[in-house]
Tab-separated table of C-alpha atoms in Angstrom:
chain	number	residue	atom	x	y	z
A	65	MET	CA	-65.645	75.151	25.500
A	66	ILE	CA	-66.628	71.922	23.805
A	67	ALA	CA	-63.302	71.799	22.037
A	68	THR	CA	-61.510	72.257	25.342
A	69	ASN	CA	-63.483	69.462	27.051
A	70	GLN	CA	-62.832	67.257	24.044
A	71	LYS	CA	-59.169	67.888	24.176
A	72	SER	CA	-59.055	67.133	27.930
A	73	PHE	CA	-61.047	63.890	27.279
A	74	TYR	CA	-58.441	62.696	24.717
A	75	SER	CA	-55.597	63.773	26.877
A	76	ILE	CA	-56.941	61.756	29.844
A	77	ASN	CA	-57.707	58.829	27.637
A	78	SER	CA	-54.209	58.875	26.216
A	79	LEU	CA	-52.873	58.053	29.608
A	80	LEU	CA	-55.040	54.991	30.038
A	81	PRO	CA	-53.427	51.591	29.268
A	82	PHE	CA	-55.829	50.685	26.451
A	83	THR	CA	-58.176	53.151	24.850
A	84	ILE	CA	-60.672	53.358	21.926
A	85	MET	CA	-57.869	54.855	19.871
A	86	ASP	CA	-55.671	51.734	20.552
A	87	ARG	CA	-58.438	49.358	19.569
A	88	TYR	CA	-59.068	51.336	16.420
A	89	LEU	CA	-55.403	51.463	15.405
A	90	LEU	CA	-54.894	47.711	16.133
A	91	SER	CA	-58.012	46.808	14.013
A	92	GLU	CA	-56.400	48.776	11.205
A	93	LEU	CA	-52.998	47.160	11.644
A	94	LEU	CA	-54.118	43.472	11.814
A	95	PRO	CA	-55.600	43.068	8.254
A	96	PRO	CA	-52.420	44.281	6.406
A	97	PHE	CA	-50.307	42.287	8.891
A	98	LEU	CA	-52.237	39.041	8.136
A	99	PHE	CA	-52.114	39.826	4.457
A	100	GLY	CA	-48.366	40.279	4.630
A	101	VAL	CA	-47.812	36.989	6.462
A	102	GLY	CA	-49.884	35.125	3.858
A	103	ALA	CA	-48.326	36.965	0.857
A	104	PHE	CA	-44.569	36.895	1.910
A	105	SER	CA	-44.658	33.361	3.180
A	106	SER	CA	-46.535	32.141	0.079
A	107	ILE	CA	-43.981	33.835	-2.245
A	108	GLY	CA	-41.078	32.523	-0.270
A	109	VAL	CA	-42.255	28.873	-0.091
A	110	THR	CA	-43.293	28.883	-3.743
A	111	ILE	CA	-39.903	30.149	-4.945
A	112	ASP	CA	-37.744	28.106	-2.512
A	113	ALA	CA	-39.716	24.859	-1.956
A	114	VAL	CA	-42.611	24.359	-4.389
A	115	PHE	CA	-40.664	24.531	-7.624
A	116	ASP	CA	-37.954	22.206	-6.230
A	117	LEU	CA	-40.520	19.688	-4.955
A	118	ILE	CA	-42.271	19.606	-8.382
A	119	ARG	CA	-38.904	19.015	-10.011
A	120	LYS	CA	-38.236	16.068	-7.695
A	121	ILE	CA	-41.751	14.622	-8.340
A	122	VAL	CA	-41.125	14.741	-12.123
A	123	GLU	CA	-37.459	13.869	-12.270
A	124	SER	CA	-36.887	11.656	-9.208
A	125	GLY	CA	-40.325	10.081	-8.715
A	126	LEU	CA	-40.945	11.658	-5.357
A	127	PRO	CA	-44.398	10.614	-4.097
A	128	VAL	CA	-46.978	13.400	-4.135
A	129	GLY	CA	-47.914	12.611	-0.507
A	130	ILE	CA	-44.335	12.938	0.652
A	131	ALA	CA	-43.990	16.229	-1.269
A	132	ILE	CA	-47.114	17.663	0.509
A	133	GLN	CA	-45.742	16.558	3.816
A	134	VAL	CA	-42.368	18.216	3.162
A	135	PHE	CA	-44.186	21.339	1.907
A	136	LEU	CA	-46.184	21.607	5.139
A	137	LEU	CA	-43.079	21.093	7.262
A	138	LYS	CA	-41.182	23.833	5.415
A	139	MET	CA	-43.990	26.395	5.883
A	140	PRO	CA	-42.891	27.483	9.446
A	141	TYR	CA	-39.573	28.585	8.241
A	142	PHE	CA	-41.078	31.008	5.680
A	143	ILE	CA	-43.704	32.184	8.129
A	144	VAL	CA	-40.930	33.200	10.478
A	145	LEU	CA	-39.299	35.117	7.749
A	146	ALA	CA	-42.585	36.724	6.853
A	147	PHE	CA	-43.280	38.042	10.399
A	148	PRO	CA	-40.787	41.020	10.253
A	149	MET	CA	-41.726	41.987	6.803
A	150	SER	CA	-45.429	41.870	7.550
A	151	THR	CA	-44.898	44.033	10.620
A	152	LEU	CA	-43.179	46.613	8.497
A	153	LEU	CA	-45.886	46.440	5.801
A	154	ALA	CA	-48.720	46.719	8.309
A	155	THR	CA	-47.338	49.727	10.190
A	156	LEU	CA	-46.140	51.584	7.111
A	157	MET	CA	-49.383	51.153	5.165
A	158	THR	CA	-51.731	51.786	8.157
A	159	TYR	CA	-49.994	54.959	9.332
A	160	SER	CA	-49.427	56.266	5.815
A	161	ARG	CA	-53.112	55.890	5.113
A	162	LEU	CA	-54.073	57.598	8.401
A	163	SER	CA	-51.640	60.433	7.550
A	164	SER	CA	-52.894	60.951	4.004
A	165	GLU	CA	-56.443	61.104	5.252
A	166	SER	CA	-55.516	63.578	7.991
A	167	GLU	CA	-56.634	61.326	10.771
A	168	LEU	CA	-53.293	61.612	12.503
A	169	ILE	CA	-53.514	65.404	12.260
A	170	ALA	CA	-56.984	65.181	13.877
A	171	LEU	CA	-55.510	63.040	16.811
A	172	ARG	CA	-52.702	65.486	17.308
A	173	GLY	CA	-55.161	68.297	17.338
A	174	CYS	CA	-56.914	66.499	20.204
A	175	GLY	CA	-53.741	66.415	22.244
A	176	VAL	CA	-52.426	62.917	21.369
A	177	SER	CA	-48.756	62.891	20.882
A	178	VAL	CA	-46.932	61.060	18.045
A	179	TYR	CA	-45.377	58.721	20.570
A	180	ARG	CA	-48.738	57.731	21.906
A	181	MET	CA	-50.052	57.226	18.396
A	182	VAL	CA	-47.312	54.700	17.515
A	183	LEU	CA	-47.758	52.769	20.804
A	184	PRO	CA	-50.309	50.322	19.370
A	185	ALA	CA	-47.736	49.524	16.603
A	186	VAL	CA	-45.044	48.935	19.188
A	187	MET	CA	-47.391	46.673	21.112
A	188	LEU	CA	-48.175	44.628	17.996
A	189	SER	CA	-44.552	44.454	17.195
A	190	LEU	CA	-43.649	43.138	20.670
A	191	ILE	CA	-46.333	40.422	20.342
A	192	VAL	CA	-44.936	39.434	16.901
A	193	THR	CA	-41.472	39.432	18.383
A	194	GLY	CA	-42.559	36.855	20.921
A	195	MET	CA	-44.289	34.820	18.266
A	196	THR	CA	-41.145	34.847	16.065
A	197	PHE	CA	-38.935	33.753	18.903
A	198	VAL	CA	-41.259	30.838	19.819
A	199	PHE	CA	-41.549	29.713	16.139
A	200	ASN	CA	-37.812	30.039	15.671
A	201	GLU	CA	-36.939	28.038	18.765
A	202	GLN	CA	-39.678	25.386	19.089
A	203	VAL	CA	-41.202	24.887	15.653
A	204	THR	CA	-38.925	25.819	12.774
A	205	PRO	CA	-35.712	23.878	13.598
A	206	THR	CA	-37.592	20.627	14.239
A	207	ALA	CA	-39.791	21.063	11.138
A	208	ASN	CA	-36.775	21.778	8.968
A	209	TYR	CA	-34.865	18.725	10.307
A	210	GLN	CA	-37.994	16.434	9.797
A	211	ALA	CA	-38.551	17.821	6.303
A	212	ASN	CA	-34.948	17.087	5.281
A	213	ARG	CA	-34.933	13.633	6.740
A	214	ILE	CA	-38.235	12.677	5.095
A	215	LEU	CA	-37.003	14.089	1.743
A	216	ASP	CA	-33.645	12.286	1.971
A	217	SER	CA	-35.334	9.022	3.023
A	218	ALA	CA	-37.856	9.175	0.100
A	219	LEU	CA	-35.144	9.966	-2.517
A	220	LYS	CA	-32.676	7.448	-1.173
A	221	SER	CA	-34.980	4.624	-0.249
A	222	ASP	CA	-33.048	2.146	-2.233
A	223	LYS	CA	-29.688	3.076	-0.606
A	224	PRO	CA	-28.524	2.928	2.955
A	225	ILE	CA	-29.296	6.115	4.826
A	226	LEU	CA	-26.142	7.688	6.015
A	227	LYS	CA	-26.240	10.219	8.774
A	228	GLN	CA	-23.220	12.008	7.540
A	229	GLN	CA	-20.412	11.769	4.946
A	230	ASN	CA	-16.845	13.110	4.761
A	231	ILE	CA	-16.420	13.539	8.550
A	232	PHE	CA	-13.361	15.859	9.069
A	233	TYR	CA	-12.208	16.679	12.574
A	234	PRO	CA	-8.938	18.529	13.231
A	235	GLU	CA	-7.621	18.921	16.778
A	236	TYR	CA	-5.041	21.498	17.758
A	237	ARG	CA	-2.742	22.086	20.633
A	238	ASP	CA	-1.142	25.298	21.871
A	239	ILE	CA	2.692	25.468	21.629
A	240	GLN	CA	5.049	28.160	22.892
A	241	GLU	CA	7.678	29.430	20.451
A	242	LYS	CA	11.182	30.336	21.397
A	243	ASP	CA	10.340	34.049	21.346
A	244	GLY	CA	7.570	33.579	23.950
A	245	THR	CA	4.650	33.843	21.490
A	246	LYS	CA	1.995	31.118	21.403
A	247	SER	CA	0.650	29.393	18.278
A	248	LYS	CA	-1.640	26.550	17.495
A	249	MET	CA	-0.333	23.283	15.841
A	250	LEU	CA	-2.307	20.399	14.446
A	251	ALA	CA	-2.311	17.622	17.020
A	252	ARG	CA	-4.618	15.132	15.489
A	253	LEU	CA	-6.560	14.840	12.205
A	254	PHE	CA	-9.492	12.533	12.057
A	255	TYR	CA	-11.160	11.697	8.682
A	256	ALA	CA	-13.881	9.131	7.857
A	257	ASP	CA	-15.651	8.556	4.551
A	258	GLN	CA	-19.048	8.020	6.148
A	259	PHE	CA	-21.012	7.240	9.359
A	260	ASP	CA	-23.888	4.774	9.028
A	261	GLY	CA	-25.273	5.290	12.479
A	262	LYS	CA	-23.096	2.651	14.134
A	263	ARG	CA	-19.670	2.713	12.632
A	264	MET	CA	-17.250	5.128	11.021
A	265	LYS	CA	-16.058	3.681	7.691
A	266	GLY	CA	-12.957	4.438	5.606
A	267	LEU	CA	-10.877	6.066	8.293
A	268	THR	CA	-7.550	7.826	8.151
A	269	ILE	CA	-6.172	9.316	11.380
A	270	ILE	CA	-2.949	11.420	11.638
A	271	ASP	CA	-1.923	11.482	15.319
A	272	ARG	CA	0.772	13.986	16.373
A	273	ALA	CA	-0.455	14.473	20.005
A	274	THR	CA	2.566	12.765	21.628
A	275	GLU	CA	5.882	14.612	21.132
A	276	GLY	CA	8.361	12.533	19.326
A	277	LEU	CA	5.779	9.972	18.184
A	278	ASN	CA	3.752	10.349	15.022
A	279	GLN	CA	1.402	7.665	13.765
A	280	VAL	CA	-0.908	7.252	10.834
A	281	VAL	CA	-3.863	4.902	11.323
A	282	VAL	CA	-5.738	3.589	8.245
A	283	ALA	CA	-8.734	1.390	8.884
A	284	GLU	CA	-11.739	-0.104	7.121
A	285	SER	CA	-14.067	0.797	10.049
A	286	ALA	CA	-14.177	1.909	13.647
A	287	GLN	CA	-16.740	1.872	16.481
A	288	TRP	CA	-16.771	3.675	19.746
A	289	ASN	CA	-16.513	1.390	22.806
A	290	GLY	CA	-18.324	3.189	25.501
A	291	SER	CA	-17.590	0.730	28.298
A	292	GLN	CA	-13.842	1.151	27.957
A	293	SER	CA	-13.821	4.690	26.459
A	294	VAL	CA	-11.719	3.662	23.487
A	295	TRP	CA	-12.162	3.194	19.706
A	296	ASP	CA	-12.290	-0.324	18.279
A	297	PHE	CA	-10.637	-0.246	14.891
A	298	TYR	CA	-11.124	-3.043	12.308
A	299	ASN	CA	-9.035	-4.241	9.405
A	300	GLY	CA	-6.332	-1.663	9.217
A	301	THR	CA	-2.693	-0.578	9.461
A	302	ILE	CA	-0.799	1.606	11.845
A	303	TYR	CA	2.301	3.435	10.570
A	304	LEU	CA	4.682	4.716	13.203
A	305	VAL	CA	6.698	7.587	11.895
A	306	ALA	CA	10.024	8.893	13.268
A	307	PRO	CA	10.701	12.642	13.615
A	308	ASN	CA	12.948	12.521	10.538
A	309	GLY	CA	9.975	11.214	8.464
A	310	SER	CA	11.088	7.537	8.196
A	311	TYR	CA	8.866	4.614	9.189
A	312	ARG	CA	9.639	3.125	12.630
A	313	ASN	CA	7.261	0.267	12.327
A	314	ILE	CA	4.205	-1.001	10.379
A	315	LEU	CA	1.441	-2.846	12.299
A	316	ARG	CA	-1.312	-4.593	10.463
A	317	PHE	CA	-4.347	-5.658	12.449
A	318	GLU	CA	-7.864	-7.154	12.224
A	319	GLN	CA	-9.000	-5.458	15.406
A	320	GLN	CA	-7.158	-2.827	17.527
A	321	GLN	CA	-8.151	-0.600	20.380
A	322	LEU	CA	-6.838	3.028	20.435
A	323	LYS	CA	-7.411	5.606	23.134
A	324	LEU	CA	-8.564	8.571	21.027
A	325	PRO	CA	-11.068	11.292	21.878
A	326	ARG	CA	-14.861	10.609	21.296
A	327	THR	CA	-15.252	14.061	19.879
A	328	PRO	CA	-15.539	13.068	16.200
A	329	LEU	CA	-18.521	10.891	17.083
A	330	SER	CA	-20.109	13.626	19.211
A	331	LEU	CA	-19.625	16.015	16.334
A	332	VAL	CA	-21.463	13.611	13.907
A	333	GLU	CA	-24.328	12.914	16.441
A	334	LYS	CA	-24.923	16.565	17.168
A	335	SER	CA	-24.219	17.784	13.639
A	336	ARG	CA	-27.156	19.593	11.973
A	337	ASP	CA	-27.593	22.356	9.565
A	338	TYR	CA	-27.870	25.789	11.119
A	339	GLY	CA	-31.503	26.033	10.221
A	340	GLU	CA	-32.246	22.706	12.051
A	341	MET	CA	-30.921	23.798	15.469
A	342	ASN	CA	-32.398	26.104	18.101
A	343	ILE	CA	-30.244	28.269	20.286
A	344	SER	CA	-29.667	25.518	22.927
A	345	GLU	CA	-28.656	22.995	20.289
A	346	SER	CA	-26.410	25.508	18.631
A	347	LEU	CA	-24.612	26.243	21.948
A	348	GLU	CA	-24.057	22.546	22.344
A	349	GLN	CA	-22.711	22.362	18.847
A	350	LEU	CA	-20.479	25.346	19.556
A	351	THR	CA	-18.940	23.409	22.597
A	352	VAL	CA	-18.099	20.569	20.252
A	353	GLU	CA	-16.669	22.840	17.571
A	354	LYS	CA	-14.402	24.481	20.204
A	355	LEU	CA	-12.904	21.106	21.002
A	356	GLY	CA	-11.901	20.908	17.306
A	357	GLY	CA	-10.375	24.314	17.349
A	358	ASP	CA	-11.380	25.338	13.862
A	359	ARG	CA	-11.717	29.050	14.380
A	360	GLN	CA	-13.594	29.753	11.143
A	361	LYS	CA	-16.300	27.218	12.084
A	362	ILE	CA	-16.475	28.591	15.633
A	363	ARG	CA	-16.913	32.209	14.449
A	364	LYS	CA	-19.513	31.197	11.926
A	365	LEU	CA	-21.548	29.315	14.530
A	366	GLN	CA	-21.119	32.243	17.001
A	367	VAL	CA	-22.557	34.656	14.368
A	368	ARG	CA	-25.435	32.258	13.643
A	369	ILE	CA	-26.329	31.954	17.372
A	370	GLN	CA	-26.381	35.784	17.697
A	371	GLN	CA	-28.509	36.070	14.517
A	372	LYS	CA	-31.025	33.610	16.022
A	373	ILE	CA	-31.373	35.943	18.926
A	374	ALA	CA	-31.402	39.063	16.839
A	375	LEU	CA	-33.964	37.967	14.266
A	376	PRO	CA	-37.126	38.189	16.446
A	377	PHE	CA	-36.221	41.809	17.479
A	378	VAL	CA	-36.316	42.785	13.766
A	379	CYS	CA	-40.114	42.801	14.140
A	380	LEU	CA	-39.870	45.468	16.875
A	381	VAL	CA	-37.397	47.498	14.794
A	382	PHE	CA	-39.458	47.254	11.648
A	383	GLY	CA	-42.653	48.140	13.536
A	384	LEU	CA	-41.023	51.316	14.845
A	385	VAL	CA	-39.459	52.189	11.395
A	386	GLY	CA	-42.790	51.594	9.625
A	387	ALA	CA	-44.782	53.652	12.078
A	388	ALA	CA	-42.282	56.421	12.061
A	389	MET	CA	-42.161	56.587	8.299
A	390	GLY	CA	-45.923	56.439	8.090
A	391	THR	CA	-46.579	59.359	10.437
A	392	VAL	CA	-44.610	61.686	8.210
A	393	PRO	CA	-47.234	64.066	6.681
A	394	GLN	CA	-47.657	62.796	3.106
A	395	ARG	CA	-50.233	61.618	0.585
A	396	THR	CA	-49.289	58.270	-0.761
A	397	GLY	CA	-51.174	55.225	-1.907
A	398	ARG	CA	-50.820	51.521	-0.898
A	399	GLY	CA	-48.644	50.894	-3.926
A	400	THR	CA	-46.132	53.480	-2.848
A	401	SER	CA	-46.171	52.110	0.653
A	402	PHE	CA	-45.558	48.628	-0.595
A	403	GLY	CA	-42.674	49.840	-2.750
A	404	VAL	CA	-41.034	51.591	0.167
A	405	CYS	CA	-41.540	48.440	2.218
A	406	VAL	CA	-39.687	46.352	-0.357
A	407	ILE	CA	-36.866	48.780	-0.464
A	408	VAL	CA	-36.458	48.857	3.365
A	409	ILE	CA	-36.568	45.050	3.552
A	410	PHE	CA	-33.994	44.649	0.705
A	411	THR	CA	-31.686	47.250	2.410
A	412	TYR	CA	-31.981	45.632	5.866
A	413	TYR	CA	-31.287	42.067	4.717
A	414	LEU	CA	-28.370	43.209	2.519
A	415	MET	CA	-26.804	44.836	5.615
A	416	PHE	CA	-27.728	41.661	7.625
A	417	PHE	CA	-25.743	39.454	5.247
A	418	ILE	CA	-22.789	41.861	4.877
A	419	SER	CA	-22.433	42.442	8.665
A	420	GLY	CA	-22.789	38.655	9.221
A	421	ALA	CA	-20.000	37.908	6.729
A	422	ILE	CA	-17.789	40.676	8.358
A	423	GLY	CA	-18.438	39.036	11.728
A	424	GLN	CA	-17.475	35.602	10.434
A	425	ALA	CA	-14.298	37.126	8.947
A	426	GLY	CA	-13.322	38.305	12.437
A	427	ILE	CA	-13.250	42.010	11.572
A	428	ILE	CA	-16.003	42.749	14.126
A	429	SER	CA	-17.347	40.695	16.959
A	430	PRO	CA	-20.078	38.006	16.319
A	431	PHE	CA	-22.456	40.002	18.442
A	432	LEU	CA	-22.017	43.193	16.450
A	433	GLY	CA	-22.079	41.228	13.189
A	434	ALA	CA	-25.573	40.028	13.997
A	435	TRP	CA	-27.071	43.075	15.758
A	436	LEU	CA	-25.566	45.922	13.730
A	437	PRO	CA	-28.441	46.225	11.215
A	438	ASN	CA	-30.993	46.252	14.055
A	439	PHE	CA	-29.133	49.043	15.857
A	440	ILE	CA	-28.910	51.128	12.577
A	441	PHE	CA	-32.537	50.772	11.769
A	442	LEU	CA	-33.569	51.380	15.353
A	443	VAL	CA	-31.651	54.695	15.255
A	444	ILE	CA	-33.333	55.596	11.966
A	445	GLY	CA	-36.724	54.859	13.322
A	446	LEU	CA	-36.170	56.911	16.601
A	447	PHE	CA	-34.774	59.750	14.539
A	448	LEU	CA	-37.715	59.888	12.121
A	449	LEU	CA	-40.199	59.622	15.098
A	450	MET	CA	-38.599	62.541	17.058
A	451	ARG	CA	-38.420	64.573	13.920
A	452	VAL	CA	-42.162	64.102	13.304
A	453	ALA	CA	-42.970	64.790	16.992
A	454	ARG	CA	-41.062	68.132	16.919
A	455	ARG	CA	-43.375	69.461	14.070
């Protein structure tokens, strides 16, 4: 009679939104999660940043204060990477321990289903997913950008700080062949040695946008004239080329205005490394890249955007996989759980990089290239969970 009442008590409690069991499981999940965040982020920042900063202090005379500032700015990036791994570590270690000590068996004997037991892990994973998204959008890109700017400024304090070098911008136009097929042809090629924040320097422009008229512009510098929407070129030469390849005319100038697109300047102003942009900035960059028509760059950026969206959901997938693997009846120690965690993480990120590369190559869509590892591990987690629930 007591056993029946106790079973009914747990069955009723299992329907409540937040029970003693939930608080207990969450209290067991939090310590290994926090340990994982500290351990994985410390290992990552030490291998990737600390050794490099120490080398710059010794070899390049980087001030220690600047090095500490760069170190702190790089920490959010590694914390974001640690969130998914810590979620997997916490769920796997916690549920493996509960399984080895027969606590999960006791809960099932009281009428609590496997799905209900892993619900706290899913709840924690959802919270971490939100945290990862916020860090990845609001904190990490800005911190990475500031860290790189501070580091470049400190190491090049005796040189002019250039926003970008080797600016290369191709522009294409669609042409229709005689057989009716369409293809892309280079319409304009814009190259500059560097951009100092105001002017492009060392320019070479090949302009084939007007049919029957090709021109090559070589100039010492150029500046965008916003009031007239033209480029002001300084100290250069314009070579007009006939369709047969011979020179029509050569024009030397000290200052010349040419009506060319502003896109190269927009590309420079918006250009950042992928790790320095959030999703909104990446979409703006994608718009600029599409004007250039470089399909490889476009696909690479499309895959990166999808990966930025997919990364936070790895926490949810890892939480489910870790809880499902941990609920399998077994007797394993923390060392074994940690080893399994490392193998799962390595396998996932190997698939992540491979599928991303395949997506950039155009074999699969950018969406599938970014999300495929998530889908595969989600299926694995659900399969393991249903298999344990049927026992």
